[in-house]
PDB file of C-alpha atoms in Angstrom:
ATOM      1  CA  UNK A 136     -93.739  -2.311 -57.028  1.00 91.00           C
ATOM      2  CA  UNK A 137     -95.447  -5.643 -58.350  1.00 89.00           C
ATOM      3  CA  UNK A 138     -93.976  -6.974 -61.348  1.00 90.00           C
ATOM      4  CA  UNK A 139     -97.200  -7.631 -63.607  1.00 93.00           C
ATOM      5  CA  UNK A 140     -96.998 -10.221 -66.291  1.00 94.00           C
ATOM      6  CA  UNK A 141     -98.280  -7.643 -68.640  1.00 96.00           C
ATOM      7  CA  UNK A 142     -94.735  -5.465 -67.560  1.00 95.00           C
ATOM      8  CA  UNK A 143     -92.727  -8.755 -68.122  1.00 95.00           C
ATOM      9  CA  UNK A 144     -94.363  -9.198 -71.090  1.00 96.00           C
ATOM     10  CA  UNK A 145     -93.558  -5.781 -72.846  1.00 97.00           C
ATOM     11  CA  UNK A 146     -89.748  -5.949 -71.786  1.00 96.00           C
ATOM     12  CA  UNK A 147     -89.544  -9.525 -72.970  1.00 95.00           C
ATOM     13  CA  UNK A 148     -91.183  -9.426 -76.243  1.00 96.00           C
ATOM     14  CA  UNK A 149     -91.011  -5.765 -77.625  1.00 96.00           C
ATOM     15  CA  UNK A 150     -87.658  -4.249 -75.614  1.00 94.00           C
ATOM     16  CA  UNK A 151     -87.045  -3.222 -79.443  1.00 95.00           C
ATOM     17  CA  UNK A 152     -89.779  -0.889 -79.614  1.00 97.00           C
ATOM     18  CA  UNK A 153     -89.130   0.991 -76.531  1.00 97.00           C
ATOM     19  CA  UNK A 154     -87.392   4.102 -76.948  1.00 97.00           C
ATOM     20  CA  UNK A 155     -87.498   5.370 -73.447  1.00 97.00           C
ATOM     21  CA  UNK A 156     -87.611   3.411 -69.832  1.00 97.00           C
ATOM     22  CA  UNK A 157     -87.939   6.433 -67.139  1.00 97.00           C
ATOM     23  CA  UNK A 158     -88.053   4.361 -63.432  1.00 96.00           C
ATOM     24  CA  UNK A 159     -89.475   6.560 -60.766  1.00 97.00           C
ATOM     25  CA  UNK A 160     -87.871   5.086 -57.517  1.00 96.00           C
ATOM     26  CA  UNK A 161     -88.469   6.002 -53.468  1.00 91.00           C
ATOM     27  CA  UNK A 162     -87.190   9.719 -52.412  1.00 89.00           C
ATOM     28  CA  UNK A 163     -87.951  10.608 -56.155  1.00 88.00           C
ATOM     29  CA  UNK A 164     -85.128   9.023 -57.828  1.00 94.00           C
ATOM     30  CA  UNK A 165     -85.739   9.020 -61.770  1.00 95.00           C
ATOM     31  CA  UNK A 166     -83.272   6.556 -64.229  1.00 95.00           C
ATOM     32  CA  UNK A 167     -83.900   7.042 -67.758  1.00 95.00           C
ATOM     33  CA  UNK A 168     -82.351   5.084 -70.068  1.00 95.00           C
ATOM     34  CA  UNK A 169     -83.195   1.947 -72.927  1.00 95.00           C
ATOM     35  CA  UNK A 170     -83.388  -1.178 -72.511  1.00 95.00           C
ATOM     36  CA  UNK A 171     -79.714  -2.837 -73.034  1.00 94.00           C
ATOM     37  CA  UNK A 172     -79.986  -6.348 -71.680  1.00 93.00           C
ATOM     38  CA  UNK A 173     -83.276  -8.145 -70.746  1.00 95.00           C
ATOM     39  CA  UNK A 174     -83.816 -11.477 -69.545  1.00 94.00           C
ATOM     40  CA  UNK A 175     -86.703 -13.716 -68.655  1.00 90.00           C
ATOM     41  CA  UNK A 176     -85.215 -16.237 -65.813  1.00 90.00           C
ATOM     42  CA  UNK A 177     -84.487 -14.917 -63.552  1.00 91.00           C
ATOM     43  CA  UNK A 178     -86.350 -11.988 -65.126  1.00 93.00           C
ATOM     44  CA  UNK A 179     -83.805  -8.800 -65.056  1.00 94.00           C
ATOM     45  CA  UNK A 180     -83.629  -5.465 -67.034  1.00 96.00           C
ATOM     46  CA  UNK A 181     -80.448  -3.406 -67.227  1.00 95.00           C
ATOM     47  CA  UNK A 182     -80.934  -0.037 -68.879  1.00 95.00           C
ATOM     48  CA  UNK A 183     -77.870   1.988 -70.612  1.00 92.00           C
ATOM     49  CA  UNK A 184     -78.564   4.800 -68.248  1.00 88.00           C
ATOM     50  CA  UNK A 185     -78.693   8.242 -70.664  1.00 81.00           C
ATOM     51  CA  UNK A 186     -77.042  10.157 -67.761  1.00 82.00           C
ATOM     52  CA  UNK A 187     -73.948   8.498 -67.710  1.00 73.00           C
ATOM     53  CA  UNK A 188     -71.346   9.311 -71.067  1.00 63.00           C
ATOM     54  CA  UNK A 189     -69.192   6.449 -71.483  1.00 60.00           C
ATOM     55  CA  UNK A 190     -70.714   3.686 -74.191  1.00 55.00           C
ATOM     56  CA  UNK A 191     -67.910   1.680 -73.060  1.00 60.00           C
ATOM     57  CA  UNK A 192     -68.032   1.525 -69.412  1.00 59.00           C
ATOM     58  CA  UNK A 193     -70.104  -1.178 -67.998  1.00 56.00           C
ATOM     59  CA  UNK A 194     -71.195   1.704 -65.099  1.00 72.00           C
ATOM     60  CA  UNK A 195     -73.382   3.083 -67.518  1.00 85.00           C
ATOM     61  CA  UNK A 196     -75.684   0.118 -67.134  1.00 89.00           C
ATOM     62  CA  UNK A 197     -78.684   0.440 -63.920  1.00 91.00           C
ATOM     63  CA  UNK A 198     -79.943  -2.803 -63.016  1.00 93.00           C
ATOM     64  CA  UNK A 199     -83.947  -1.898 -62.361  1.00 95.00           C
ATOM     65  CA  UNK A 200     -84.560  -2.374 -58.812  1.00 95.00           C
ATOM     66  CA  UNK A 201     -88.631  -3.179 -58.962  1.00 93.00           C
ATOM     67  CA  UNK A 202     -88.654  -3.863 -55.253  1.00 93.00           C
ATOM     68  CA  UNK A 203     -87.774   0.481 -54.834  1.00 94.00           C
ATOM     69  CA  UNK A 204     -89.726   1.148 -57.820  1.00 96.00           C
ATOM     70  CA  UNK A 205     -92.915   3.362 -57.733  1.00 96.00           C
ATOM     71  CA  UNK A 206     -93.434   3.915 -61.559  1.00 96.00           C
ATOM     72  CA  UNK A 207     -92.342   2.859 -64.721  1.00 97.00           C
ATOM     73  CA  UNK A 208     -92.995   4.559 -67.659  1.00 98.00           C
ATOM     74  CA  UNK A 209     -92.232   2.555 -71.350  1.00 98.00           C
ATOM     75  CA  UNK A 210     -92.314   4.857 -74.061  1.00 98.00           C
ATOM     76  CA  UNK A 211     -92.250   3.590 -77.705  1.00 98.00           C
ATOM     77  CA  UNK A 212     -90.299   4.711 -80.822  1.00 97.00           C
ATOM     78  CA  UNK A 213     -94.787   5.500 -82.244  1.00 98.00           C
ATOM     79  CA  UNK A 214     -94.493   7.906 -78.748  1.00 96.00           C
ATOM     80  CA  UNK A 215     -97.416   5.636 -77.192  1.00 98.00           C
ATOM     81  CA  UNK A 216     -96.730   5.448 -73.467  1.00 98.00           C
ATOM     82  CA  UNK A 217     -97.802   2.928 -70.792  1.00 97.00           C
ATOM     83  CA  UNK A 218     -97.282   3.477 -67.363  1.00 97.00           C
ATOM     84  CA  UNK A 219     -96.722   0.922 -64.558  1.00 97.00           C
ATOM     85  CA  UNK A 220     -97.259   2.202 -61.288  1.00 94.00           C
ATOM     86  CA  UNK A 221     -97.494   0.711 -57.510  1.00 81.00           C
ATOM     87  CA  UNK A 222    -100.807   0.973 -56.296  1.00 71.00           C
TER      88      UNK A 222
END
């Protein structure tokens, strides 16, 4: 999927406020998780991936593949929602 500045810009400057990331990939592959480490150069999101148990474990972590990706959903501790999706 394209990486928009505006999708950069939400996971750069208000990661925070986002409750929920739910990635949509190829062959309907859905990750939900937050946003645990974010960075702008190279720009990178790894998500503490709700379906995985151990806090500890460094497996819990998904690195978002945006290249697979079809949709992203953000959705914010107000429950707003925007949606990211490959055209």
């Amino acid at each position: 999927m394209e990486l928009t500045s505006d999708l950069k810009e939400q996971f750069i400057n208000h990661s925070n406020e986002i409750k929920i990331v739910r990635v949509v990939y190829k062959k309907k592959k859905v990750v939900e998780g937050k946003p645990a480490i974010v960075t702008g150069n190279p720009f990178d999101i790894k998500l503490f991936d709700f379906e995985k148990k151990d806090e500890n474990n460094s497996e819990n972590f998904h690195s978002m593949d945006f290249d697979s990706a079809i949709e992203v959903s953000l959705i914010y501790f107000d429950d707003s929602i925007k949606v990211f999706r490959d055209h």
